[in-house]
Amino acid sequence: MALVWNEEQLMLREAAAGFLAEKASLAALRKLRDERSETGYDQEVWREMAEMGWAGIAIPEEFGGLDYGYAGLGIVLEQMGRNLSVSPLQATVLVAATAIALGGSEAQKQALLPAIASGELTLALALQEGAHHAPEKTALTATANAGGYSLSGKKVLVQDAHIADKLIVVARSAGKPGDAAGLSLFLVDASSVGVRTERVIMLDSRNGGNVLLDNVQVGAENLLGELDAGHDLLQQVLDIANIGLSAELLGLSLEAYERTLEYLKERRQFGELIGSFQGLQHRAAELFAELELAKSIVIRALQAIDANDPQLSMLASACKAKLCEVAVRATNESIQMHGGIGMTDEFDIGFFIKRARVAQQTYGDYNYHLDRYARLNNY
Amino acid sequence: MSDLDQFRQETREWLEANCPESMRTPETSDTDQYWGGRDPEMSHPDQKVWADRMGEKGWTTPEWPLEYGGGGLDKEQTKVLRQEMARIGARNPLHSFGISMLGPALLKYANDEQKQEHIPKIIRGEIRWCQGYSEPGAGSDLASLQTRAEDQGDHYLVNGSKVWTSYADKADWIFCLTRTDNSGTKHEGISFLLFDMASPGVSTRPVKLISGSSPFCETFFDDVQVPKSNLMGEAGKGWSIAKYLLTHEREMISGFGHSGAGKTLGQEALETLGTDSGGRLDDTVLRQRIAQLELDTLVFGCTMARVKDEAKAGQGLGAASSIFKYYGTELNKRRYELVMSVRGAQALAWEGDAYDNGKTPRAWLRTKANSIEGGTSEIQLNIIAKRVLGLPS
């Protein structure tokens, strides 16, 4: 497939850029933070996003979506990265809807996907338990009983935990922590008896959270995908999630870079524009090269999702690793090249490194994905 | 059958009939590369047969215009030709700076007489060209070149010297940057001359490199008479031609080391170093470095493809193309550093049949020139900073 966006996709990009700059900009994020918003996002803006179809952008038409593919979702996510827009788009649409679309039964899809596409239903993936992304180390137990399963354990770093109507909980139904086999995914109402969610405001001012499950009873019909075979489903979901996060990292890296480039053209020291100094010029040019590379792997990986590319896992890890590397470099350079003003909260540039750090760490960072890339290439 | 399918079939048949069996084997030595010229070097007489047949058809330069003997093919047909050549493992019939560097500039800047004179001979491999650019005092600062061409009425009198002239000792003609005027800025007063290396007063001396080979020469001009008709473009306006030609040279250099054939570095490392108890490459640091390199190679490949696709889709030649020379050559250097690590002691021998006569370390050392020749990495970064990013001077 040609590594370009078509006319329609370019129009979507433009529309998304315009909407987000007006309604979900960095200034809006700052306001949500400063006012300590209860929900952590603007519900009215999310309603408008859903009206435009974004909540169902990658969901098939038969389930009320636009069927516009993950390329479309990625295009929107890149623009959200540029604007540092906050919404349930990542947790609910990119991650949870993907899990349901890939692993759900017909009944589950019918019940949930249209509600997601319309923007009514929010979800969160409860996966991580320790400091690092390691799905096979899942210990939260799922014990079979007469009514289905009983879930007990604790999850951390659950994006949107406190606003989610439903949780997708990754649990150990067989084997022991460390085994890839024996994992199962369950759909759990956030209001179920025994579920406790705690909001954690993250360093990027977004919703993280912890989830405690204490003998939570789940009906057998709420098993998502096959019993004990959840690891494979999870890998597919996480491949897509990581590519989506990479698109967001691309957007925020480009924005931080372009703002910095402008600054190099207006800030004077020693009687000169600082952009005339070769010490800065070469660093800016090297970063430009890295960003061009980043653009290429993001478009390649997004197209690979929609094309069911057999190498998707390898591409997903390549994409996430590269984008983590580039985002670290772009956001660090953006602060360094701004000098002292880059360290102030009043100036916006510092917001980018904060979001970058959380997005990097979500579902595996540079180290994790570089190693996974090597593993998938058999070394 | 579509026109393109028809073309494919005809091409396949023609190649079957005309590509000698011996030219369907990989090039393994320097002399397996055929460069043509008045007195061509060959390891097999079929090299000339193959080049002549392809040249006759214009397929040494598939997309050049028919009127000068080129193939006259469009991009799609050229792709088919390349695919069909690859299918039978056909060698590149003709390696040529005339094709990769001078040709595009001739087509754009030369007068009709010059085109008629030189282009057909390039296509048929009759004349081998070399490039007279760098001088002892003009490397990265190429425009400060001092080789003088004095106007003597009907001819120029050329005096001076060039350095890093690739294969000057084997070339028949040279395209040469000379100074015809010293009164303006250094970018003004440069003239682009074409002349015969057999002219009285031209001499060459090969320069031995750290890799042990001597692909480059010093070239000396002592009262060389060059007819005025050999001036390409306008006198004093040669700098734009020089820059145009450099973009083609950089394109060529950034493609070094991307054959994509054979084993990956990871596979080779597995064979050399073995696996640990978990079945992984038994050197965690090397594993990580190989993964970084292979990942960047993958991503760079995607970038070259993206730029091509954008141009095809009419979205213009993206700014990304400016990074190719810089990134491609740095990547190739990184690759060879790791090749040396993977092969270990095996890569340290310089001589001996058991060690392929030091092929690996010689190739490793050769890559060090990649980020110097055709404009250093630092010059490339300057160009990106100023022309692409618009940073102030």
mmCIF file of C-alpha atoms in Angstrom, chain A residues 1-5 10 257 261 264-265 273 275-276 278 281-282 284-286 288-290 292-293 295-297 299-300 314-315 318 321-322 325 366 370-371 373-375 378-379, chain B residues 266-267 270 279-281 287-288 290-292 294-296 298-300 302-303 305-306 309-310 313 315 319-320 322-323 326-327 378 381-382 384-386 388-393:
data_model
loop_
_atom_site.group_PDB
_atom_site.id
_atom_site.type_symbol
_atom_site.label_atom_id
_atom_site.label_comp_id
_atom_site.label_asym_id
_atom_site.label_seq_id
_atom_site.Cartn_x
_atom_site.Cartn_y
_atom_site.Cartn_z
ATOM 1 C CA MET A 1 0.000 0.000 0.000
ATOM 2 C CA ALA A 2 1.285 3.480 -0.818
ATOM 3 C CA LEU A 3 2.583 5.214 2.317
ATOM 4 C CA VAL A 4 0.454 8.316 1.854
ATOM 5 C CA TRP A 5 -2.884 9.546 3.125
ATOM 6 C CA LEU A 10 -6.189 14.488 4.528
ATOM 7 C CA TYR A 257 9.482 20.530 17.807
ATOM 8 C CA LEU A 261 11.908 25.831 15.891
ATOM 9 C CA LEU A 264 14.993 29.520 17.660
ATOM 10 C CA LYS A 265 13.949 32.031 15.030
ATOM 11 C CA LEU A 273 19.110 34.885 16.761
ATOM 12 C CA GLY A 275 18.838 29.673 15.593
ATOM 13 C CA SER A 276 21.943 30.892 13.776
ATOM 14 C CA GLN A 278 25.519 25.736 14.553
ATOM 15 C CA GLN A 281 21.198 24.003 14.076
ATOM 16 C CA HIS A 282 22.691 20.541 13.876
ATOM 17 C CA ALA A 284 17.495 20.697 15.178
ATOM 18 C CA ALA A 285 18.385 19.084 11.841
ATOM 19 C CA GLU A 286 19.070 15.702 13.427
ATOM 20 C CA PHE A 288 14.059 16.766 11.959
ATOM 21 C CA ALA A 289 15.479 13.584 10.446
ATOM 22 C CA GLU A 290 14.257 11.494 13.371
ATOM 23 C CA GLU A 292 10.592 12.216 9.393
ATOM 24 C CA LEU A 293 11.481 8.612 10.224
ATOM 25 C CA LYS A 295 6.154 9.775 10.497
ATOM 26 C CA SER A 296 6.993 6.919 8.149
ATOM 27 C CA ILE A 297 6.732 4.091 10.673
ATOM 28 C CA ILE A 299 1.751 5.538 8.703
ATOM 29 C CA ARG A 300 3.210 2.118 7.859
ATOM 30 C CA MET A 314 6.748 -6.680 14.805
ATOM 31 C CA LEU A 315 5.656 -3.384 13.250
ATOM 32 C CA ALA A 318 9.094 -1.145 16.025
ATOM 33 C CA ALA A 321 9.989 1.820 20.348
ATOM 34 C CA LYS A 322 10.867 4.385 17.687
ATOM 35 C CA GLU A 325 12.848 7.286 21.445
ATOM 36 C CA TYR A 366 11.112 1.750 24.704
ATOM 37 C CA LEU A 370 12.893 -2.881 21.546
ATOM 38 C CA ASP A 371 13.374 -6.225 23.259
ATOM 39 C CA TYR A 373 11.133 -6.427 18.408
ATOM 40 C CA ALA A 374 14.332 -8.463 18.783
ATOM 41 C CA ARG A 375 12.371 -11.442 20.093
ATOM 42 C CA ASN A 378 14.164 -14.466 16.622
ATOM 43 C CA TYR A 379 17.166 -13.025 18.372
ATOM 44 C CA GLY B 266 20.532 -10.789 13.906
ATOM 45 C CA GLN B 267 20.583 -14.141 12.119
ATOM 46 C CA LEU B 270 22.870 -16.072 16.287
ATOM 47 C CA GLY B 279 16.938 -19.231 23.343
ATOM 48 C CA ARG B 280 17.961 -15.595 22.863
ATOM 49 C CA LEU B 281 21.135 -14.261 21.281
ATOM 50 C CA ARG B 287 21.234 -7.956 20.924
ATOM 51 C CA GLN B 288 20.039 -4.524 21.908
ATOM 52 C CA ILE B 290 21.415 -4.980 16.636
ATOM 53 C CA ALA B 291 17.741 -4.391 17.388
ATOM 54 C CA GLN B 292 18.304 -0.615 17.366
ATOM 55 C CA GLU B 294 17.615 -3.156 12.398
ATOM 56 C CA LEU B 295 14.739 -1.046 13.665
ATOM 57 C CA ASP B 296 16.253 2.146 12.268
ATOM 58 C CA LEU B 298 13.339 -0.692 8.763
ATOM 59 C CA VAL B 299 12.152 2.815 9.550
ATOM 60 C CA PHE B 300 14.565 4.411 7.092
ATOM 61 C CA CYS B 302 9.762 3.080 5.137
ATOM 62 C CA THR B 303 10.851 6.705 4.803
ATOM 63 C CA ALA B 305 9.242 4.388 0.294
ATOM 64 C CA ARG B 306 7.045 7.136 1.733
ATOM 65 C CA ASP B 309 4.870 7.328 -2.764
ATOM 66 C CA GLU B 310 4.243 10.981 -1.928
ATOM 67 C CA ALA B 313 0.665 10.759 -5.451
ATOM 68 C CA GLN B 315 2.147 15.493 -3.025
ATOM 69 C CA ALA B 319 11.382 17.672 2.714
ATOM 70 C CA ALA B 320 12.176 14.195 4.003
ATOM 71 C CA SER B 322 16.899 15.988 2.437
ATOM 72 C CA ILE B 323 17.737 13.493 5.177
ATOM 73 C CA TYR B 326 22.909 12.095 6.048
ATOM 74 C CA TYR B 327 20.872 9.321 7.588
ATOM 75 C CA GLU B 378 27.845 18.123 8.827
ATOM 76 C CA LEU B 381 22.903 19.100 8.481
ATOM 77 C CA ASN B 382 23.783 22.683 7.525
ATOM 78 C CA ILE B 384 18.717 20.905 6.301
ATOM 79 C CA ALA B 385 18.977 23.632 8.948
ATOM 80 C CA LYS B 386 19.084 26.477 6.449
ATOM 81 C CA VAL B 388 14.486 23.040 5.040
ATOM 82 C CA LEU B 389 14.064 24.412 8.553
ATOM 83 C CA GLY B 390 14.670 28.027 7.541
ATOM 84 C CA LEU B 391 17.035 28.713 10.425
ATOM 85 C CA PRO B 392 18.903 32.004 10.138
ATOM 86 C CA SER B 393 22.509 32.361 8.953
#
